[in-house]
Each structure stands twice: as structure tokens, then as C-alpha cells.
mmCIF file of C-alpha atoms in Angstrom:
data_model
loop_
_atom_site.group_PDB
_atom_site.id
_atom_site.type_symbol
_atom_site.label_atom_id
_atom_site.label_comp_id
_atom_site.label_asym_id
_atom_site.label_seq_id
_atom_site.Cartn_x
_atom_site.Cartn_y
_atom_site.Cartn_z
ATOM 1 C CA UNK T 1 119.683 -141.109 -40.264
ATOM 2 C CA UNK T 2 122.375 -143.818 -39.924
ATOM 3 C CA UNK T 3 120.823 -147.241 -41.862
ATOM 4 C CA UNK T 4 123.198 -149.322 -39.037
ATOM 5 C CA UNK T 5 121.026 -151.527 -37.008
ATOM 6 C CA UNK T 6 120.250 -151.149 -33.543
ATOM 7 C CA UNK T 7 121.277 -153.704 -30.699
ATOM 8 C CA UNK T 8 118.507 -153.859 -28.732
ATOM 9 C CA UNK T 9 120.156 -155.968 -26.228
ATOM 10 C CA UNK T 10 123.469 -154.271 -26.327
ATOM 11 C CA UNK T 11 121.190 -151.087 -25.802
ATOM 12 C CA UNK T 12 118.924 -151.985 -23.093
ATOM 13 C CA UNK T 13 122.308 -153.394 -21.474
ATOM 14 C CA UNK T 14 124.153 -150.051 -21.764
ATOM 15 C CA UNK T 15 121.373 -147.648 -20.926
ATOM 16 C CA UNK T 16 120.456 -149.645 -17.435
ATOM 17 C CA UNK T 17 124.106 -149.080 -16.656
ATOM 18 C CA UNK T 18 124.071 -145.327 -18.120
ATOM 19 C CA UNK T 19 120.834 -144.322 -16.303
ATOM 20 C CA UNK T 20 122.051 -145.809 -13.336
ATOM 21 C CA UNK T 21 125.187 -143.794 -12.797
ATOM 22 C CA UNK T 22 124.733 -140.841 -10.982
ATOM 23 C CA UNK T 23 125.648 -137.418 -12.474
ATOM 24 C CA UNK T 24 129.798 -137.053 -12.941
ATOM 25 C CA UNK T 25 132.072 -135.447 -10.762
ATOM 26 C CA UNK T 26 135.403 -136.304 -10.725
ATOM 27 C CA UNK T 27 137.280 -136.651 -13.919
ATOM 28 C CA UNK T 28 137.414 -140.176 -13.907
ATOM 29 C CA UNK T 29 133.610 -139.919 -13.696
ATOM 30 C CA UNK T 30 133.438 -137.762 -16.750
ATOM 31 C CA UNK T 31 135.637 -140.492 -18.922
ATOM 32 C CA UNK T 32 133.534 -143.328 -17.955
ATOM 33 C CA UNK T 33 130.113 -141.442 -18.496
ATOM 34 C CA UNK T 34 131.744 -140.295 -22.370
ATOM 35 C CA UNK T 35 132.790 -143.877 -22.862
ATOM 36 C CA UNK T 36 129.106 -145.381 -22.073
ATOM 37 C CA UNK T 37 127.881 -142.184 -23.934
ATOM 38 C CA UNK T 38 129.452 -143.614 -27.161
ATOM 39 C CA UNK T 39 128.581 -147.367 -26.415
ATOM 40 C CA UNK T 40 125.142 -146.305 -26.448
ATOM 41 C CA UNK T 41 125.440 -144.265 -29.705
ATOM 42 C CA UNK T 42 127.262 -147.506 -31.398
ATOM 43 C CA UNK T 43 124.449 -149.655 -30.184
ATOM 44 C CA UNK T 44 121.341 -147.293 -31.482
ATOM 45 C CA UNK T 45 122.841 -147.320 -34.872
ATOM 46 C CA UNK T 46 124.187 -143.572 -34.682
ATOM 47 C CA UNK T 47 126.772 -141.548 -35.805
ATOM 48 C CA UNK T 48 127.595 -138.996 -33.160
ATOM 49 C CA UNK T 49 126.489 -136.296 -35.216
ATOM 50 C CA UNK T 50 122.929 -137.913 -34.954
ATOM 51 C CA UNK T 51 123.319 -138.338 -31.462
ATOM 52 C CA UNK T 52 123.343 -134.388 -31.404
ATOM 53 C CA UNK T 53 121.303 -133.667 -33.771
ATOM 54 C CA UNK T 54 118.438 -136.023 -31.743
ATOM 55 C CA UNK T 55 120.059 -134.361 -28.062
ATOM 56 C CA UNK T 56 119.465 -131.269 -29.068
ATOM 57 C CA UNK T 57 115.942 -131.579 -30.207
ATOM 58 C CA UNK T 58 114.915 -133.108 -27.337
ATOM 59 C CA UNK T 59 116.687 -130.302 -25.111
ATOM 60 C CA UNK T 60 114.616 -127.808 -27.010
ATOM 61 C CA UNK T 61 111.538 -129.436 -26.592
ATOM 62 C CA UNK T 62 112.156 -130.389 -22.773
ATOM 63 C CA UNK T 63 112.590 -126.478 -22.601
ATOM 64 C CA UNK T 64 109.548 -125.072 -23.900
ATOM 65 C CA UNK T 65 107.809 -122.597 -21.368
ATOM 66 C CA UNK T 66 105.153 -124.331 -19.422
ATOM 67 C CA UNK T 67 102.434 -122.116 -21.464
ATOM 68 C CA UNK T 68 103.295 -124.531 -23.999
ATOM 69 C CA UNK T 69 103.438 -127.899 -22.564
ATOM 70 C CA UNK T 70 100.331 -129.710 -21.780
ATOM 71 C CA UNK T 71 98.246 -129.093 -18.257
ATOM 72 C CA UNK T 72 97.276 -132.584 -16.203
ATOM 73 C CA UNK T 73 93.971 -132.468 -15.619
#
């Protein structure tokens, strides 16, 4: 993992915006949804690499068959 700090508030800035967008449709949607992609990866610390590396193993886990997640009681 990167040893850059984090930004907390340059993070929990960035993400409210980022989780507030809705999903991209146009291709002016996708550039601005890439460029607050990468201002979030600058302020956890990341590299982009990282950033995939941590995507994708959430992804997988997100996607387990429901045998395997957890049943509410």
C-alpha cells in the first residue's frame, strides 16, 4: 500500500460529491465521473493500481452467491 496520507477532508468532500452523482450517461458524464474518480484516489493516499487492486476485491466479495453471505435473522 501507498505510505501517502489520506485527506480526510478532501475525501469526505469528494466522495459526498461522487456518491451523489447519478450513474454516467453522456460522455461528458463519463469525464467528470473519471476526473472525481482520481480526486478521490489522490485524496485516500492511492496509486491507481491500489485503487484496483482494492475495487476488485470488493467486486468479488459483493459477488459471492447468497449461500455464502450471511442470512438476517
Amino acid at each position: 500500500m501507498s505510505s501517502r496520507p489520506i485527506d480526510h477532508d478532501r475525501l469526505t468532500e469528494v466522495s459526498a460529491r461522487y456518491f451523489a452523482a447519478r450513474p454516467p450517461r453522456t460522455a461528458a458524464e463519463r469525464v467528470e465521473h473519471q476526473r472525481l474518480e482520481v480526486e478521490m484516489i489522490e485524496a485516500m493516499g492511492l496509486t491507481r493500481d491500489e485503487f484496483d487492486r482494492m475495487t476488485a476485491v470488493y467486486r468479488a466479495r459483493t459477488s459471492l452467491p447468497d449461500r455464502t453471505r450471511r442470512r438476517a435473522s
